[in-house]
JSON list of C-alpha atoms and ligand atoms in Angstrom, two decimals:
[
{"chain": "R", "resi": 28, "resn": "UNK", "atom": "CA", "xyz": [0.00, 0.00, 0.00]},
{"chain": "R", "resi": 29, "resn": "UNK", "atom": "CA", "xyz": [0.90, 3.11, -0.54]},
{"chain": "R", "resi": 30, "resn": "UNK", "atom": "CA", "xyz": [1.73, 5.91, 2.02]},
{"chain": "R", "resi": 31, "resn": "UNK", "atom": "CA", "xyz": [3.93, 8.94, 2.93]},
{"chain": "R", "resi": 32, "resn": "UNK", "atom": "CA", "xyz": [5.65, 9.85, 6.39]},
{"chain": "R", "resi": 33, "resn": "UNK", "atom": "CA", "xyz": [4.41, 12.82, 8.43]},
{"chain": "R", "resi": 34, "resn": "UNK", "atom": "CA", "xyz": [7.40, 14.55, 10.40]},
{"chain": "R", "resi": 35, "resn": "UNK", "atom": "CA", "xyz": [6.16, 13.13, 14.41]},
{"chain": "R", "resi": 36, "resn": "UNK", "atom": "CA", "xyz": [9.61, 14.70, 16.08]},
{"chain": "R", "resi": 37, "resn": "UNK", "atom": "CA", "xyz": [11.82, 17.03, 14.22]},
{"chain": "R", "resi": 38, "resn": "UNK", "atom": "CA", "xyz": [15.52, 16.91, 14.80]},
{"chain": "R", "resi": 39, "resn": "UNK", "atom": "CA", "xyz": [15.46, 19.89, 16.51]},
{"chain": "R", "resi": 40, "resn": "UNK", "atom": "CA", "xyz": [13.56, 18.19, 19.44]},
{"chain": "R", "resi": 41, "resn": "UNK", "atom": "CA", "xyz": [15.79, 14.59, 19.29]},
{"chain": "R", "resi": 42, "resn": "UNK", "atom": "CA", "xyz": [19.16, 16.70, 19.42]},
{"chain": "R", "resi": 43, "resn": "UNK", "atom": "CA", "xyz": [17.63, 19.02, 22.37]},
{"chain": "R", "resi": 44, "resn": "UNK", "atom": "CA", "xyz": [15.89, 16.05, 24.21]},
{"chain": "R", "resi": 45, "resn": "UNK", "atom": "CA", "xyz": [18.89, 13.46, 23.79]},
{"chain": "R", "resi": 46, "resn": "UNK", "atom": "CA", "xyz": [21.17, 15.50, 25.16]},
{"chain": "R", "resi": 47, "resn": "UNK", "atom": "CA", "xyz": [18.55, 16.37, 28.49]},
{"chain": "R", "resi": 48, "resn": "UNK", "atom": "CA", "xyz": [18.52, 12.76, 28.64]},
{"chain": "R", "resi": 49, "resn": "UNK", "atom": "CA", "xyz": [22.69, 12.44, 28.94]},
{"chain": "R", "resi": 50, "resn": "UNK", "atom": "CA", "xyz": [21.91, 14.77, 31.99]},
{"chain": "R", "resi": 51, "resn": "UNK", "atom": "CA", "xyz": [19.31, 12.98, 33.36]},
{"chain": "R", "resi": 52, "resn": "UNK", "atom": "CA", "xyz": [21.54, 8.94, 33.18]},
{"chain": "R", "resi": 53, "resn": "UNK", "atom": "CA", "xyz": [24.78, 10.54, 33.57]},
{"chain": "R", "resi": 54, "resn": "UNK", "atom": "CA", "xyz": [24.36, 11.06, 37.60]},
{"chain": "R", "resi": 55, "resn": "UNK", "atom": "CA", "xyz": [22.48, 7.59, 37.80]},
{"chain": "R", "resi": 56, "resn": "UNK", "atom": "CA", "xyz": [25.57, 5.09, 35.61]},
{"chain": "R", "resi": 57, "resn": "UNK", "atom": "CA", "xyz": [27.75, 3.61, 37.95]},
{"chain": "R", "resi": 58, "resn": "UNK", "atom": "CA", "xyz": [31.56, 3.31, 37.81]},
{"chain": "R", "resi": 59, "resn": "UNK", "atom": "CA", "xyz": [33.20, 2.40, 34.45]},
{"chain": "R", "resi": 60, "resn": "UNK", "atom": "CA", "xyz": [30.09, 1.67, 32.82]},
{"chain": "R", "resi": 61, "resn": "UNK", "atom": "CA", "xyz": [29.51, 0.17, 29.32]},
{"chain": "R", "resi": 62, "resn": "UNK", "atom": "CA", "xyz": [26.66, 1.55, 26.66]},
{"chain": "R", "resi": 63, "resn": "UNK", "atom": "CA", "xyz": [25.20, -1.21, 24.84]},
{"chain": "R", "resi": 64, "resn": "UNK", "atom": "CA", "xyz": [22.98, -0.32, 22.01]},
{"chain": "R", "resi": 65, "resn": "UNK", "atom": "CA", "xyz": [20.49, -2.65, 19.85]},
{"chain": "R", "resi": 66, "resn": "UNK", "atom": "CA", "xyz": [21.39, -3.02, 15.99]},
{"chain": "R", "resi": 67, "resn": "UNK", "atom": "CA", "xyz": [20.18, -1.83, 13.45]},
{"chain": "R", "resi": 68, "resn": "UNK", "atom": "CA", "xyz": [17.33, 0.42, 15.17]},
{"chain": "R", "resi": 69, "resn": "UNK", "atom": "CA", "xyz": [19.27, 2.21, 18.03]},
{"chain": "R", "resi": 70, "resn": "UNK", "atom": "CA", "xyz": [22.40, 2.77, 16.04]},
{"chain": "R", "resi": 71, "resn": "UNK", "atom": "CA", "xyz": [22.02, 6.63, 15.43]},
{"chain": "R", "resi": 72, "resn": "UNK", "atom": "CA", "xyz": [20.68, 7.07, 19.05]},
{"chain": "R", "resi": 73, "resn": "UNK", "atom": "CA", "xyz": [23.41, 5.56, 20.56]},
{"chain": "R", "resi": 74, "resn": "UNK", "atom": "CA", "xyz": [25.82, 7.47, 19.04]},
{"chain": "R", "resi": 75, "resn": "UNK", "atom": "CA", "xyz": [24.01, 10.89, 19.38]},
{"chain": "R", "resi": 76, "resn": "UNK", "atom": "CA", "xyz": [23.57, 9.80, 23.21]},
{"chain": "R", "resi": 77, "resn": "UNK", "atom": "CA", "xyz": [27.51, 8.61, 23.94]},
{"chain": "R", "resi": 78, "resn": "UNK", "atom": "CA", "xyz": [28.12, 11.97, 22.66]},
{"chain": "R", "resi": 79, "resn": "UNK", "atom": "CA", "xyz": [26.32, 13.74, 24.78]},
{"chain": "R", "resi": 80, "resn": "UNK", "atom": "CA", "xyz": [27.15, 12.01, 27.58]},
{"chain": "R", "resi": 81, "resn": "UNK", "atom": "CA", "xyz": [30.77, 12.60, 27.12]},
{"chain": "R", "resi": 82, "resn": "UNK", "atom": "CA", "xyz": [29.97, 16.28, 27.00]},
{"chain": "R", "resi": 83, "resn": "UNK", "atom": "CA", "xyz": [28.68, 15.91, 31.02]},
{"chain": "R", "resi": 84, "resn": "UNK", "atom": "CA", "xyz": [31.93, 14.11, 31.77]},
{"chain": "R", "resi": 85, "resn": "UNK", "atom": "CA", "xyz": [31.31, 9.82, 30.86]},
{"chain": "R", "resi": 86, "resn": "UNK", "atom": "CA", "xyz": [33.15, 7.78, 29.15]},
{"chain": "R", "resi": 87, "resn": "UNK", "atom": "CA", "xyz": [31.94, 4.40, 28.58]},
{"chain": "R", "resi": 88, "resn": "UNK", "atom": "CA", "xyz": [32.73, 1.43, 26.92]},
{"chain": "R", "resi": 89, "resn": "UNK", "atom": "CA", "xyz": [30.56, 1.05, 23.76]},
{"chain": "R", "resi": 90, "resn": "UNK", "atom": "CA", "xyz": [29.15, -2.62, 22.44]},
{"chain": "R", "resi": 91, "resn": "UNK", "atom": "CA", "xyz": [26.39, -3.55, 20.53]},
{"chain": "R", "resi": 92, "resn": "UNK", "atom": "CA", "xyz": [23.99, -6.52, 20.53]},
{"chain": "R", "resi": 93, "resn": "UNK", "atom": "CA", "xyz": [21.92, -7.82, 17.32]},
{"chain": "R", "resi": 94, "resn": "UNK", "atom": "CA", "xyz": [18.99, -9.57, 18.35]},
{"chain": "R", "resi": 95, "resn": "UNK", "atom": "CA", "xyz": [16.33, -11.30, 15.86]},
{"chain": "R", "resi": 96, "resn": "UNK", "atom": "CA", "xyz": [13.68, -8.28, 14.62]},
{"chain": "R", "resi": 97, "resn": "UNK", "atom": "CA", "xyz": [10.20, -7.43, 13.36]},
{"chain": "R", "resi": 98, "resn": "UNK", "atom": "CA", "xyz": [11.14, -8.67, 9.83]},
{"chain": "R", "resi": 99, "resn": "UNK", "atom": "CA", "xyz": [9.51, -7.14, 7.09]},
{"chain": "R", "resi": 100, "resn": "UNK", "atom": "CA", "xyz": [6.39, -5.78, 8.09]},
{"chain": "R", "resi": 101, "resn": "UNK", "atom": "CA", "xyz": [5.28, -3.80, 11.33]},
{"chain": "R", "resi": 102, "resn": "UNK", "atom": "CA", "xyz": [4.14, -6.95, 13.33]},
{"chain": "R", "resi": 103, "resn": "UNK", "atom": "CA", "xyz": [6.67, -8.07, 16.04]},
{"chain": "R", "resi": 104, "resn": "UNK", "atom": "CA", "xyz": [7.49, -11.62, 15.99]},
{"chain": "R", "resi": 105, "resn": "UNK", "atom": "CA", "xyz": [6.98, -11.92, 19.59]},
{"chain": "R", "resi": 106, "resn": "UNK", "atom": "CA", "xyz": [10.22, -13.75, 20.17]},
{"chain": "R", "resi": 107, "resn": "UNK", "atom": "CA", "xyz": [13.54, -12.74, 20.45]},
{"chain": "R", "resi": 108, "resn": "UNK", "atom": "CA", "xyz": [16.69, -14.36, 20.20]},
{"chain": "R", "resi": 109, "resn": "UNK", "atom": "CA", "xyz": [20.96, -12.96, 20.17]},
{"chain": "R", "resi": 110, "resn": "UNK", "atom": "CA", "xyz": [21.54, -13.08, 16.86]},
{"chain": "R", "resi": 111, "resn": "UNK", "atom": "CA", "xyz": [24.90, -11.03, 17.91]},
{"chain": "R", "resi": 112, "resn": "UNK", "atom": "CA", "xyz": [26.26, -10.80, 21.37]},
{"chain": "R", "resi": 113, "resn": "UNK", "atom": "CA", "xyz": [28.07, -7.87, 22.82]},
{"chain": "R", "resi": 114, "resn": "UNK", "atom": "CA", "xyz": [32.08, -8.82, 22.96]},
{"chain": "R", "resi": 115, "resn": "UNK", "atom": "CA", "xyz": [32.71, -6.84, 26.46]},
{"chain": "R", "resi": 116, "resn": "UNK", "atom": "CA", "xyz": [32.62, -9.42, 29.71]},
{"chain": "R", "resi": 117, "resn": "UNK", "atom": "CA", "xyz": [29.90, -8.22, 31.64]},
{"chain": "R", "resi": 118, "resn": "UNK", "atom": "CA", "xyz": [30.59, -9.51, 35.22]},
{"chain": "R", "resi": 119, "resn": "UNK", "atom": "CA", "xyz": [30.42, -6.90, 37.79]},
{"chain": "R", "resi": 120, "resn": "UNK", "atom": "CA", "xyz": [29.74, -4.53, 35.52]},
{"chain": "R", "resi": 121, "resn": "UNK", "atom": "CA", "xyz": [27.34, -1.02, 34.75]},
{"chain": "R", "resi": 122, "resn": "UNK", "atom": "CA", "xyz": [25.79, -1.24, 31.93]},
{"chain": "R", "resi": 123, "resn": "UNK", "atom": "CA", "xyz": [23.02, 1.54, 30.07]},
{"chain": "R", "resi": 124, "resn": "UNK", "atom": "CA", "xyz": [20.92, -0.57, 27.47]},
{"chain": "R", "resi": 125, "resn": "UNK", "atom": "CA", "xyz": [19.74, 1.47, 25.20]},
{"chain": "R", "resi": 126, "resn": "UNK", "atom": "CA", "xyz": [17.05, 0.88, 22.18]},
{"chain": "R", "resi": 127, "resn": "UNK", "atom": "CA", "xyz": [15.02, 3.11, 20.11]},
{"chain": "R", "resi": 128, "resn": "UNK", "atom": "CA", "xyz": [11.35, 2.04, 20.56]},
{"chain": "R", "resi": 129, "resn": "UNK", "atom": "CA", "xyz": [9.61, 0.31, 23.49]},
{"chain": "R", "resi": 130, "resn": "UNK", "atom": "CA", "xyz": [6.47, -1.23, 22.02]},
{"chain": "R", "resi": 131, "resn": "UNK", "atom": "CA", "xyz": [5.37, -4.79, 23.81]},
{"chain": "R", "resi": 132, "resn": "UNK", "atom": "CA", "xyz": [8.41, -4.75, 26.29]},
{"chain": "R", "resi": 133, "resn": "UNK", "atom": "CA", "xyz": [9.28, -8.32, 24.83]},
{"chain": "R", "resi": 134, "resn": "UNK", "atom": "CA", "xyz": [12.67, -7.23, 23.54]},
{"chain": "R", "resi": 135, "resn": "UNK", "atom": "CA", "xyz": [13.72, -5.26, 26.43]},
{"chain": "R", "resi": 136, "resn": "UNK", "atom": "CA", "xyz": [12.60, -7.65, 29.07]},
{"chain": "R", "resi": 137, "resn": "UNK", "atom": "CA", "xyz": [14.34, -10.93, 27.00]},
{"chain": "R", "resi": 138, "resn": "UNK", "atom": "CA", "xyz": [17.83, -8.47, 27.05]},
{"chain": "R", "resi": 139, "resn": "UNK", "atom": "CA", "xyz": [17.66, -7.41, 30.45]},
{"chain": "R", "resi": 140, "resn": "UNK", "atom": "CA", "xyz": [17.53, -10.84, 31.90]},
{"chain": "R", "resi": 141, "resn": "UNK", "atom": "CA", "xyz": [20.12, -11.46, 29.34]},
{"chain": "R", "resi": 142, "resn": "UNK", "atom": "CA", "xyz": [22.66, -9.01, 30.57]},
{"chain": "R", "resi": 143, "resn": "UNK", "atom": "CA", "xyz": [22.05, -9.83, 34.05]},
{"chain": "R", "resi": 144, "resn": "UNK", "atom": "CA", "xyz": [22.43, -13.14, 33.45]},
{"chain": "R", "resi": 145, "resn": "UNK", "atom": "CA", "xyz": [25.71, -12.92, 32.08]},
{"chain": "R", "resi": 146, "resn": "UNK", "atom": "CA", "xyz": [26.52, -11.47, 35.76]},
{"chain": "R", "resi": 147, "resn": "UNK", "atom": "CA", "xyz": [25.92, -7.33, 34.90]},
{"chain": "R", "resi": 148, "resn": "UNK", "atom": "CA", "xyz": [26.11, -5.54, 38.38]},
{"chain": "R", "resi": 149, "resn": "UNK", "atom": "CA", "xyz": [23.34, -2.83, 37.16]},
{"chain": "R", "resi": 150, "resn": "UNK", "atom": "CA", "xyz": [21.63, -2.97, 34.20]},
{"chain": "R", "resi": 151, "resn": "UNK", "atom": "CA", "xyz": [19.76, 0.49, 33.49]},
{"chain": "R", "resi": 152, "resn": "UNK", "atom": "CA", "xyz": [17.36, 1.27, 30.50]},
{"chain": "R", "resi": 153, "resn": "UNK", "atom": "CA", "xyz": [17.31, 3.71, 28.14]},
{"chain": "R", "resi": 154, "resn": "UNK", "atom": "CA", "xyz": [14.76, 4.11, 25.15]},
{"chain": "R", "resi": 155, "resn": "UNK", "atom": "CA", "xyz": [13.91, 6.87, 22.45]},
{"chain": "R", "resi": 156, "resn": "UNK", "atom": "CA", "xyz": [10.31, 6.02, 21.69]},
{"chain": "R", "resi": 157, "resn": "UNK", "atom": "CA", "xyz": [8.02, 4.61, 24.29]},
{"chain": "R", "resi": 158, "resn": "UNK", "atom": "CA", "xyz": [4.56, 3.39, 22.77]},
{"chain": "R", "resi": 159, "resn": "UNK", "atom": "CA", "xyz": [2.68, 2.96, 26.35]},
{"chain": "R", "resi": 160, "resn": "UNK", "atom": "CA", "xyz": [-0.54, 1.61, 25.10]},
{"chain": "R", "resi": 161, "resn": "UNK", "atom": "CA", "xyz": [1.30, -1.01, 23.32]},
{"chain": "R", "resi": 162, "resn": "UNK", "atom": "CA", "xyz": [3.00, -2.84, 26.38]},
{"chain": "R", "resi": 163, "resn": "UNK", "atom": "CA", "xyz": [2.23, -6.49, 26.91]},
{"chain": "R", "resi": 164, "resn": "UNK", "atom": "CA", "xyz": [5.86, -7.33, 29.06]},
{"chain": "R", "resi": 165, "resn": "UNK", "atom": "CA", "xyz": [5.50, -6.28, 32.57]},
{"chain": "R", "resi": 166, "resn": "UNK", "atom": "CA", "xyz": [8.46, -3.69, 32.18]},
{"chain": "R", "resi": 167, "resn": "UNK", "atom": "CA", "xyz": [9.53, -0.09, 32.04]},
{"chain": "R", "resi": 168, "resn": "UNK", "atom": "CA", "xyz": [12.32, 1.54, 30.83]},
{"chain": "R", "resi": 169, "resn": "UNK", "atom": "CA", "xyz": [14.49, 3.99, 33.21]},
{"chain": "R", "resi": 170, "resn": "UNK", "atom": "CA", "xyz": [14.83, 6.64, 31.02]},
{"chain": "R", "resi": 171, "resn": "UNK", "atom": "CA", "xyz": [12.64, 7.56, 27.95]},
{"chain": "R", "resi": 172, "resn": "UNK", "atom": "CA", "xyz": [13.37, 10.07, 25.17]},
{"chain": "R", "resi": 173, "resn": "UNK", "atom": "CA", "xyz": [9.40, 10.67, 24.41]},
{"chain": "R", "resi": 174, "resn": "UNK", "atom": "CA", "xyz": [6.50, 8.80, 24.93]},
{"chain": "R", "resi": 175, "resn": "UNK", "atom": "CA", "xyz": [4.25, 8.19, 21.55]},
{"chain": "R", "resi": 176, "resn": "UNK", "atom": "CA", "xyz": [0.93, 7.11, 20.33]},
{"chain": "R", "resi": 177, "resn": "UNK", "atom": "CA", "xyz": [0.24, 3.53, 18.54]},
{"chain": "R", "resi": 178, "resn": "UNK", "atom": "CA", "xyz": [1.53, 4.78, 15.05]},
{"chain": "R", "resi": 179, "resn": "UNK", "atom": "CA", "xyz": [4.41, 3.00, 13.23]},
{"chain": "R", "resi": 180, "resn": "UNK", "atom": "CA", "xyz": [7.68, 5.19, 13.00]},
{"chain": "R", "resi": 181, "resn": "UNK", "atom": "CA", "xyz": [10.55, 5.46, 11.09]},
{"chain": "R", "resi": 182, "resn": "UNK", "atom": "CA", "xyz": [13.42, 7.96, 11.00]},
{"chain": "R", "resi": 183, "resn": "UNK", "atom": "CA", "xyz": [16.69, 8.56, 13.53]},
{"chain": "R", "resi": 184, "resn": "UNK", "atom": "CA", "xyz": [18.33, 4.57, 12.81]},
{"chain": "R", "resi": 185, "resn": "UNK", "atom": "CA", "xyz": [14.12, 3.29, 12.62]},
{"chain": "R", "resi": 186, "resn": "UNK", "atom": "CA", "xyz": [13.25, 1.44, 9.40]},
{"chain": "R", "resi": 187, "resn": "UNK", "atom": "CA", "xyz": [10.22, 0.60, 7.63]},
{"chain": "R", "resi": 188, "resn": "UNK", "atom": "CA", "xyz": [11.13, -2.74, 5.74]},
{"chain": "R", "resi": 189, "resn": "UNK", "atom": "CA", "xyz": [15.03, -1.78, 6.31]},
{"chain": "R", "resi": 190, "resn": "UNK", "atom": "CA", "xyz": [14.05, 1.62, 4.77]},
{"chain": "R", "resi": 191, "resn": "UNK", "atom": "CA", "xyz": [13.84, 5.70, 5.84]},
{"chain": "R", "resi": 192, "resn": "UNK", "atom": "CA", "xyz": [16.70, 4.42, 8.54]},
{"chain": "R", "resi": 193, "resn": "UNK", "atom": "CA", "xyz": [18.54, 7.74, 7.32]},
{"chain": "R", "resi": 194, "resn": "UNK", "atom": "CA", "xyz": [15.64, 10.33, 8.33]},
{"chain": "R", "resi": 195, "resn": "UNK", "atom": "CA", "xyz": [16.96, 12.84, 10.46]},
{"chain": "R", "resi": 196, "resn": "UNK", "atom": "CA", "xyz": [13.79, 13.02, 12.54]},
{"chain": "R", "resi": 197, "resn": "UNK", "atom": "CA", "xyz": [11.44, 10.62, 13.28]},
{"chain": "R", "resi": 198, "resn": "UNK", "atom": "CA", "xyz": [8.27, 9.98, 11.05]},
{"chain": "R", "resi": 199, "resn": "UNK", "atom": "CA", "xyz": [5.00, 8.52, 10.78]},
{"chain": "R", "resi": 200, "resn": "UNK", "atom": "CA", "xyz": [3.86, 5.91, 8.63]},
{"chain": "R", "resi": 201, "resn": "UNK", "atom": "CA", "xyz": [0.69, 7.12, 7.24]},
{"chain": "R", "resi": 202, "resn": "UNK", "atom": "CA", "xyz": [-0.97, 4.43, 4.95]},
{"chain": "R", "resi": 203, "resn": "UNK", "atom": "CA", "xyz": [-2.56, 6.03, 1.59]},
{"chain": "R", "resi": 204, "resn": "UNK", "atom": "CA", "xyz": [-5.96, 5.09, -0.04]},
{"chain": "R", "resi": 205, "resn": "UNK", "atom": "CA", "xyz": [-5.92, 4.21, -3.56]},
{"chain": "R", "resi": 206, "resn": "UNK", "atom": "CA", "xyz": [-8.05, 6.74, -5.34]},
{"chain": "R", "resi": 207, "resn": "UNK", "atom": "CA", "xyz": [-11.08, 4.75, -6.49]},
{"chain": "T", "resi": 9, "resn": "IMP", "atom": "P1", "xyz": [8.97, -4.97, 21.37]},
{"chain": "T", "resi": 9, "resn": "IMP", "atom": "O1", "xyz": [9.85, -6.15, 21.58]},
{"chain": "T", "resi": 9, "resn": "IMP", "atom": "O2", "xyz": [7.60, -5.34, 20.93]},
{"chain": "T", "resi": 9, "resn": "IMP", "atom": "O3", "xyz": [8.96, -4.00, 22.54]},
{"chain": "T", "resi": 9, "resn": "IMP", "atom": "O4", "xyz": [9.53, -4.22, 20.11]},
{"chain": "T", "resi": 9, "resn": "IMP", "atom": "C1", "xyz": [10.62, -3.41, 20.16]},
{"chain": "T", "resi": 9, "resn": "IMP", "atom": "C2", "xyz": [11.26, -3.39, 18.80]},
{"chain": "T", "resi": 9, "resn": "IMP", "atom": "O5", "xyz": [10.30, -3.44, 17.75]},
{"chain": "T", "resi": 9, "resn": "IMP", "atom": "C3", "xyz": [12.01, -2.09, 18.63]},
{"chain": "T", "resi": 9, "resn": "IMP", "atom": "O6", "xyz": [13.35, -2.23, 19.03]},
{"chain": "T", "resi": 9, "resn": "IMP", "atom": "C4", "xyz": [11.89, -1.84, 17.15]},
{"chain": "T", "resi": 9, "resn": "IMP", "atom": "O7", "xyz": [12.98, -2.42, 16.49]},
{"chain": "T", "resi": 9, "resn": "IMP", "atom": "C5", "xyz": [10.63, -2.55, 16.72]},
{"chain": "T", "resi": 9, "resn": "IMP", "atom": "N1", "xyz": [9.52, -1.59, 16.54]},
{"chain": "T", "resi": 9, "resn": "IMP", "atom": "C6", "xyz": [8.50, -1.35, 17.39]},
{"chain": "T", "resi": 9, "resn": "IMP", "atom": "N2", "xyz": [7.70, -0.38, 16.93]},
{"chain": "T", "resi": 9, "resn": "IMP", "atom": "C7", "xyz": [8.24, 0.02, 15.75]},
{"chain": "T", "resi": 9, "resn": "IMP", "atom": "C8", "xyz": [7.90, 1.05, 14.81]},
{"chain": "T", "resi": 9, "resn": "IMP", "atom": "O8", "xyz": [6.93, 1.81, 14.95]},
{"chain": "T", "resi": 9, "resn": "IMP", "atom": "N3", "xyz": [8.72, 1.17, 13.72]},
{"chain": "T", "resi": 9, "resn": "IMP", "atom": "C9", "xyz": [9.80, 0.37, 13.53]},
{"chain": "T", "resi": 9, "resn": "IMP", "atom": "N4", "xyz": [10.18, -0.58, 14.39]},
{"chain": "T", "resi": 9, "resn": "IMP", "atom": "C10", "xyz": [9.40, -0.75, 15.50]},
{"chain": "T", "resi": 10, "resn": "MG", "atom": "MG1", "xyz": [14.85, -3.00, 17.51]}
]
């Protein structure tokens, strides 16, 4: 079907609200802490966020995971599996997850009892996009960039079909009639 995407957060806003959020973790990461970000969808955040956390005085270790995705289409899966596991040794360690949208809480629940299970001392939570209504996983992220409504985004590292990753903001999917 055809559609277009409606700007939903201009890059104005993301640059302005992910570095509030460096602020806002910064204080909260314990000592000598690692950033681990989820491929492919969190890759543009992450590196926007390290950035700004560096500028109010952390400096991490940086890893990221690849774990099995929505596919295709807009539907998750509902499982999740490592497809790629972070090379750092986690034991005793600080780590800030951090993934771009929070939709049924299946993928960050399945990583957070991964991490801790491979012995993480603190495991702290970090998403752009949290789709509330959504949420079938009893779990909450510790920080959140913005909360949204149930539309599908892309934009800011977020595809559609592996597409509009590049988008410097983040945009809705609006589906298009065909003219009858
Ligand atoms: P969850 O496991 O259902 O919470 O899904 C989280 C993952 O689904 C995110 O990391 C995204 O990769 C993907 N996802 C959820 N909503 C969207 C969307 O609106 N656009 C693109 N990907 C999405
Ligand atoms: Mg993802």
């Amino acid at each position: 079907m055809p559609y277009i995407v409606k700007t939903l957060i201009s890059e104005m806003d993301l640059q302005e609200r992910v570095r509030t959020l460096a602020e806002e973790i910064a204080p909260r990461l314990g000592p000598d802490p690692i950033v681990i970000g989820l491929f492919k969808g969190a890759f543009i955040f992450t590196a926007d966020l390290v950035r700004e956390l560096y500028r109010v005085g952390v400096n991490p270790a940086i890893d990221f995971m690849v774990l099995s995705s929505y596919g295709a289409g807009m539907d998750s899966a509902g499982t999740v599996a490592v497809k790629l596991d972070c090379r750092e040794k986690l034991e005793g360690r600080h780590i800030l997850l951090v993934d771009d949208i929070l939709d049924t809480g299946n993928t960050l629940l399945f990583t957070i009892d991964h991490l801790r299970a491979k012995g993480a001392a603190q495991v702290l939570s970090c998403v752009l996009l949290d789709k509330k209504e959504r949420r079938k996983m009893p779990v909450k992220a510790d920080f959140v960039g913005f909360p949204i409504p149930n539309e599908f985004v892309v934009g800011y590292g977020i595809d559609y079909a592996e597409k509009h990753r590049e988008l410097p903001y983040i945009g809705a999917v609006v589906q298009q009639q065909a003219a009858s």
